[in-house]
Coordinates of C-alpha atoms in Angstrom, one line a residue:
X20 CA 0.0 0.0 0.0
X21 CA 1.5 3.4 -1.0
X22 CA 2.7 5.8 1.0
X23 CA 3.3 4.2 4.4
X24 CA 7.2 4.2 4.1
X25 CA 7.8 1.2 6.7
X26 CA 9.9 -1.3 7.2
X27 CA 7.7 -3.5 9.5
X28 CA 3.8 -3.3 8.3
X29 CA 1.1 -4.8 10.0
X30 CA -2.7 -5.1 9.6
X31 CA -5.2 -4.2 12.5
X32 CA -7.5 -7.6 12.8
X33 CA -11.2 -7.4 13.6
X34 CA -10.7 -5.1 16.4
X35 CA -14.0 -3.2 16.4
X36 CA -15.7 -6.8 16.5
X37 CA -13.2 -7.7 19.3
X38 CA -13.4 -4.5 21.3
X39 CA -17.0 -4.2 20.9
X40 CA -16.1 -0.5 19.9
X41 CA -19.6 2.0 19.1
X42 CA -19.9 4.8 16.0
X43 CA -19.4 7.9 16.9
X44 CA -16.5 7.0 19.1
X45 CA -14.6 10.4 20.4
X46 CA -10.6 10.1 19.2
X47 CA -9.4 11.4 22.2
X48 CA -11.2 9.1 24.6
X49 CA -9.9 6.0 22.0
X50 CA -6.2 6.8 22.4
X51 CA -6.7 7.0 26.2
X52 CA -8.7 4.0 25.8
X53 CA -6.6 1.5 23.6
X54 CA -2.9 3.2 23.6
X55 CA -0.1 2.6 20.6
X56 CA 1.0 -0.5 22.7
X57 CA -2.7 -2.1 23.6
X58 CA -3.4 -1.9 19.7
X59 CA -0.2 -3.7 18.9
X60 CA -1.4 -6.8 20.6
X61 CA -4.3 -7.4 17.9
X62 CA -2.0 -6.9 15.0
X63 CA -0.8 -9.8 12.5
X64 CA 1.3 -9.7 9.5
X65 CA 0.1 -7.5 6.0
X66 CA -0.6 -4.2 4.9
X67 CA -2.3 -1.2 7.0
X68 CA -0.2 1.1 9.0
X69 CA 3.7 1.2 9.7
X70 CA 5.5 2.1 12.8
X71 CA 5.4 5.7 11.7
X72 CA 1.7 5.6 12.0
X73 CA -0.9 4.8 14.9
X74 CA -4.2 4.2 14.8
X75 CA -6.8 6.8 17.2
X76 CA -9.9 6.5 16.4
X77 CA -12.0 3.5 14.7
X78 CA -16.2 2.9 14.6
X79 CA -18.5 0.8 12.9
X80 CA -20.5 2.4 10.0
X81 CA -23.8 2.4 11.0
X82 CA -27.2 2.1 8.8
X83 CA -28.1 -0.1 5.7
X84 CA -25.5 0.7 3.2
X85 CA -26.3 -1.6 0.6
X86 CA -23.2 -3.9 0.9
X87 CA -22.6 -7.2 1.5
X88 CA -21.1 -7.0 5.0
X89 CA -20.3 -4.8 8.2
X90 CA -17.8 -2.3 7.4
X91 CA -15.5 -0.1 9.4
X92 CA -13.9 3.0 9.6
X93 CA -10.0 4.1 11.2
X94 CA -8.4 7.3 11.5
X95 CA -4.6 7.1 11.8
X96 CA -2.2 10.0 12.0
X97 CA 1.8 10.1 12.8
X98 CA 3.1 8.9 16.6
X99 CA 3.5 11.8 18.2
X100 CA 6.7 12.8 19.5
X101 CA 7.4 15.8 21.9
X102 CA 5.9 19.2 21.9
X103 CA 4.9 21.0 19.1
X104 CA 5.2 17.4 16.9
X105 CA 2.7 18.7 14.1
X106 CA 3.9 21.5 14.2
X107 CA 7.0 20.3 12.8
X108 CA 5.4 17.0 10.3
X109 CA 4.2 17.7 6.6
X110 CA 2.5 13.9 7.0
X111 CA -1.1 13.7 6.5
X112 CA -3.4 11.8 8.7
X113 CA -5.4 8.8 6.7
X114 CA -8.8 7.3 6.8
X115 CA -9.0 3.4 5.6
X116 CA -12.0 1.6 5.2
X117 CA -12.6 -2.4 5.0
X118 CA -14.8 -4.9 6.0
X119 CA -14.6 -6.6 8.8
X120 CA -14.8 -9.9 7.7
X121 CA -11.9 -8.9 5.1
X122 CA -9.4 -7.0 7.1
X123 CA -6.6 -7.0 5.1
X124 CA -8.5 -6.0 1.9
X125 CA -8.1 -2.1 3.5
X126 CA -8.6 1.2 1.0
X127 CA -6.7 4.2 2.5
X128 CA -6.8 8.0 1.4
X129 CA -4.5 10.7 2.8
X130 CA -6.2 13.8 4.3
X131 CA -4.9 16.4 1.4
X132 CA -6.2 19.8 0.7
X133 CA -6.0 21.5 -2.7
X134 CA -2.5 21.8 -4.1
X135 CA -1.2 18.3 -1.5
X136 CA -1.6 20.6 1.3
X137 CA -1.4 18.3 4.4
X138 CA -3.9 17.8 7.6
X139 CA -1.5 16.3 10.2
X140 CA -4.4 15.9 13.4
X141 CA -7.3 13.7 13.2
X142 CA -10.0 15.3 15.2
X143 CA -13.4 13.4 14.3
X144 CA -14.9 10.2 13.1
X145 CA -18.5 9.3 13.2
X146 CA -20.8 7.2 11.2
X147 CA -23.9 9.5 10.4
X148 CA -27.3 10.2 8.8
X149 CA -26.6 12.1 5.8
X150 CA -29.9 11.5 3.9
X151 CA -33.3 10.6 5.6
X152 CA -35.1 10.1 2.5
X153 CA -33.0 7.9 1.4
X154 CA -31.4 6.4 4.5
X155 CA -28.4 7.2 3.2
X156 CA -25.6 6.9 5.8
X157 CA -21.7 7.6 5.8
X158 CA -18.3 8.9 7.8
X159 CA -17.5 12.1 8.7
X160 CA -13.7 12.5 8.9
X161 CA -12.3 16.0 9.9
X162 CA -8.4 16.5 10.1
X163 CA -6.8 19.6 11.4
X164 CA -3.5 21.2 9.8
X165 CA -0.9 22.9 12.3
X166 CA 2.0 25.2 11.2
X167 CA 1.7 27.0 7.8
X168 CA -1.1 29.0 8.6
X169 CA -2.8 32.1 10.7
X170 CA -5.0 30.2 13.2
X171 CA -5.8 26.4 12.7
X172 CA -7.2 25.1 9.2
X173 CA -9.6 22.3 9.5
X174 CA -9.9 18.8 6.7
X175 CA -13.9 18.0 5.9
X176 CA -14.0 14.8 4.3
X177 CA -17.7 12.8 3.8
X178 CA -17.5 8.9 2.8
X179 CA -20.2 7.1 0.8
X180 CA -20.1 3.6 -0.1
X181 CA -19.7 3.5 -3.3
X182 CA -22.0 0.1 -4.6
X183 CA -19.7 0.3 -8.1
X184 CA -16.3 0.5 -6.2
X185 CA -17.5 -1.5 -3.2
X186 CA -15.7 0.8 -1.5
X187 CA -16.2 4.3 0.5
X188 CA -15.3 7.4 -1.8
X189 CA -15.1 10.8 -0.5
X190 CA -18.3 13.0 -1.5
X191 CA -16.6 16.1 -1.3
X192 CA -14.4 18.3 -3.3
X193 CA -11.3 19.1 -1.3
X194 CA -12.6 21.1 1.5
X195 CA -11.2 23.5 4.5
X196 CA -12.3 25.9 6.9
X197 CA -10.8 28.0 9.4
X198 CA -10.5 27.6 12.8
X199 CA -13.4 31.1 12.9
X200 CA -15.9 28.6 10.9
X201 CA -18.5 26.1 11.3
X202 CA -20.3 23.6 9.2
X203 CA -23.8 21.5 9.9
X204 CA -24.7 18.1 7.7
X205 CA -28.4 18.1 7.5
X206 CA -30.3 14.8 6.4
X207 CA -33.2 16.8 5.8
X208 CA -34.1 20.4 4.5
X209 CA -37.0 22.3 3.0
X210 CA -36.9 19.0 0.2
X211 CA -36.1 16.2 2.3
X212 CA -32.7 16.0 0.6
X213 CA -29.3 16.2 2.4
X214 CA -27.4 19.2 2.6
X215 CA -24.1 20.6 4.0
X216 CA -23.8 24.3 4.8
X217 CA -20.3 25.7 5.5
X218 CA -19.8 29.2 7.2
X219 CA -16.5 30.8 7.2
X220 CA -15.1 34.5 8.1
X221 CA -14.4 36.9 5.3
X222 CA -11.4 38.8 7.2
X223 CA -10.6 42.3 6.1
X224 CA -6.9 42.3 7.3
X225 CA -6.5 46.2 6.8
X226 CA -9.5 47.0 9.4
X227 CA -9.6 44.1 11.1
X228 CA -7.7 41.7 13.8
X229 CA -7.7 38.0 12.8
X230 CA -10.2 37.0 15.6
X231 CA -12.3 39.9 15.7
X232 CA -16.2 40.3 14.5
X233 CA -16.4 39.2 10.7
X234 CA -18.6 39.0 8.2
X235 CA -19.4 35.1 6.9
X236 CA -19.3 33.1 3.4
X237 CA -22.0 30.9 3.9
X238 CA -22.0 27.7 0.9
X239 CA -24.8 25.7 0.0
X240 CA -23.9 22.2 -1.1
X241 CA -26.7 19.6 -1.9
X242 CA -25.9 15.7 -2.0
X243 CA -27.4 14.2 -5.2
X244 CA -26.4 10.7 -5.5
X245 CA -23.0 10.0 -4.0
X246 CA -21.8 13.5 -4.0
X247 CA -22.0 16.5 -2.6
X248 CA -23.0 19.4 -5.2
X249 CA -22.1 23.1 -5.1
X250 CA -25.3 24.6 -5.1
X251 CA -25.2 28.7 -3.8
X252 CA -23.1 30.8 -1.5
X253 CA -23.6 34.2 -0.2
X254 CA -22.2 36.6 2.0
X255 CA -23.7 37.5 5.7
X256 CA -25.8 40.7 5.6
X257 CA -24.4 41.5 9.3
X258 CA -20.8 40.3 11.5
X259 CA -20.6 37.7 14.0
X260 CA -18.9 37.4 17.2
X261 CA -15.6 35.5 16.5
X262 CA -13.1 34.2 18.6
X263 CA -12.1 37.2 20.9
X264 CA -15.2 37.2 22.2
X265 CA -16.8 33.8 22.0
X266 CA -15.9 30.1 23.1
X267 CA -17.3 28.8 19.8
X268 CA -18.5 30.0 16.5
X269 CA -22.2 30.0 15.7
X270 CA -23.4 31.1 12.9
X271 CA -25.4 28.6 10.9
X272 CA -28.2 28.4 12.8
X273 CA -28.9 32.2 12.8
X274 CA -28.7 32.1 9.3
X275 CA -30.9 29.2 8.5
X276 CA -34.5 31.3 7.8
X277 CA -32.0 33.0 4.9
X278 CA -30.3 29.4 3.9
X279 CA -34.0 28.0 3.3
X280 CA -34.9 30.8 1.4
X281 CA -31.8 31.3 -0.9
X282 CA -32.5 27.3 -1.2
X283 CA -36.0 27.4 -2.3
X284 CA -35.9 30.0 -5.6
X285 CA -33.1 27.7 -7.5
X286 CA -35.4 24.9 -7.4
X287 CA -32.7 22.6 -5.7

């Protein structure tokens, strides 16, 4: 498997089955849970992640999916190593999917931005409702990058099973926000069809400081078929509170009355 750049490889067995792990599982509580050296006793020769990487999160993918077996989801990112570690790496974290019946048949992608720009943290994994009318589940993967930028810079990466692949394929175009934005996955809206809104701050440097008040780009992307589609954006018809004066950024939900309505005349 490309990219792992180890001399010892090994493959992660069942473990979800074995550890009787739940979706949604928080990362952090996983590595506190199962540490680097607890994984290493339910590994076994072949291909998944080196001694570079370590696993920190893994679930089960919830919901009917069409497939032909229980699959799972597992975040990896580099061991880290003293303060500041991402800081200092340029590797990406990875998602890799497989079955759990199959564990050594594993598909892994690198969390890259546009242009190879590396995410070095994985933050979130959860299986989740993406469309109601459809049933349609999938993974939420969100990587955060540390280093080259003002602020922190967040990954958003969605995962369908794909039935032509029989595989997971990310629904998304390469996608980032800031560390001043938000996003919301809604299996329902106005049409019953899913949706993902993004809200991020339009900073005028010359009049403003980087975590004061800003005005918001919200986008509008629809999911038809396997893929998210960019639908609309617009720009927020007043400022909202950012980080020097709030704990967390809301947004969205304020705007949502204007979302449905910007939704409605383009007949999506």
């Amino acid at each position: 498997m490309p990219a792992y750049k180890a001399k010892h490889t090994v493959t992660i067995l069942s473990l979800m089955a074995l550890l009787k792990i739940s979706p949604g599982l928080n990362l952090f509580k996983f590595k506190t849970l199962f540490p680097a050296v607890t994984i290493l006793l339910f590994v076994a020769t072949n291909t998944v992640w080196s001694e570079e990487y370590v696993p920190v999160g893994s679930i089960l993918i919830a919901g009917k999916q069409d497939l032909r077996g229980q699959w799972q989801a597992t975040a990896y990112q580099l061991r880290e190593e003293g303060d500041n570690f991402f800081e200092t790496s340029q590797l990406p974290a990875k998602i890799c999917f497989n079955e759990v019946a199959n564990p050594t048949a594993v598909a892994c992608h690198e969390a890259k931005g546009a242009n190879n720009f590396p995410f070095q943290e994985a933050t979130e994994l959860k299986s989740i409702l993406l469309d109601k009318s459809r049933a349609k589940n999938g993974v939420l993967f969100t990587v955060q990058h540390h280093g080259a930028t003002l602020g922190k810079t967040r990954y958003i990466s969605i995962w369908i099973y794909s039935k032509k692949d029989n595989t997971y394929i990310n629904a998304l175009e390469p996608l980032a926000i800031t560390d001043q934005g938000e996003f919301k996955i809604y299996d329902s809206l106005i049409d019953k069809s899913g949706y993902l809104i993004l809200a991020d701050r339009i900073w005028a440097s010359k009049t403003e400081t980087l975590f004061a008040p800003h005005y918001y780009e919200i986008k509008i992307y629809k999911l038809i078929g396997d893929k998210y589609v960019f639908a609309t954006k617009y720009k927020t018809g007043k400022k909202y509170k950012s980080l020097d004066n709030v704990p967390s950024i809301n947004v969205i939900e304020p705007e949502k009355v204007r979302i449905i309505r910007v939704i409605k005349p383009s007949g999506n």
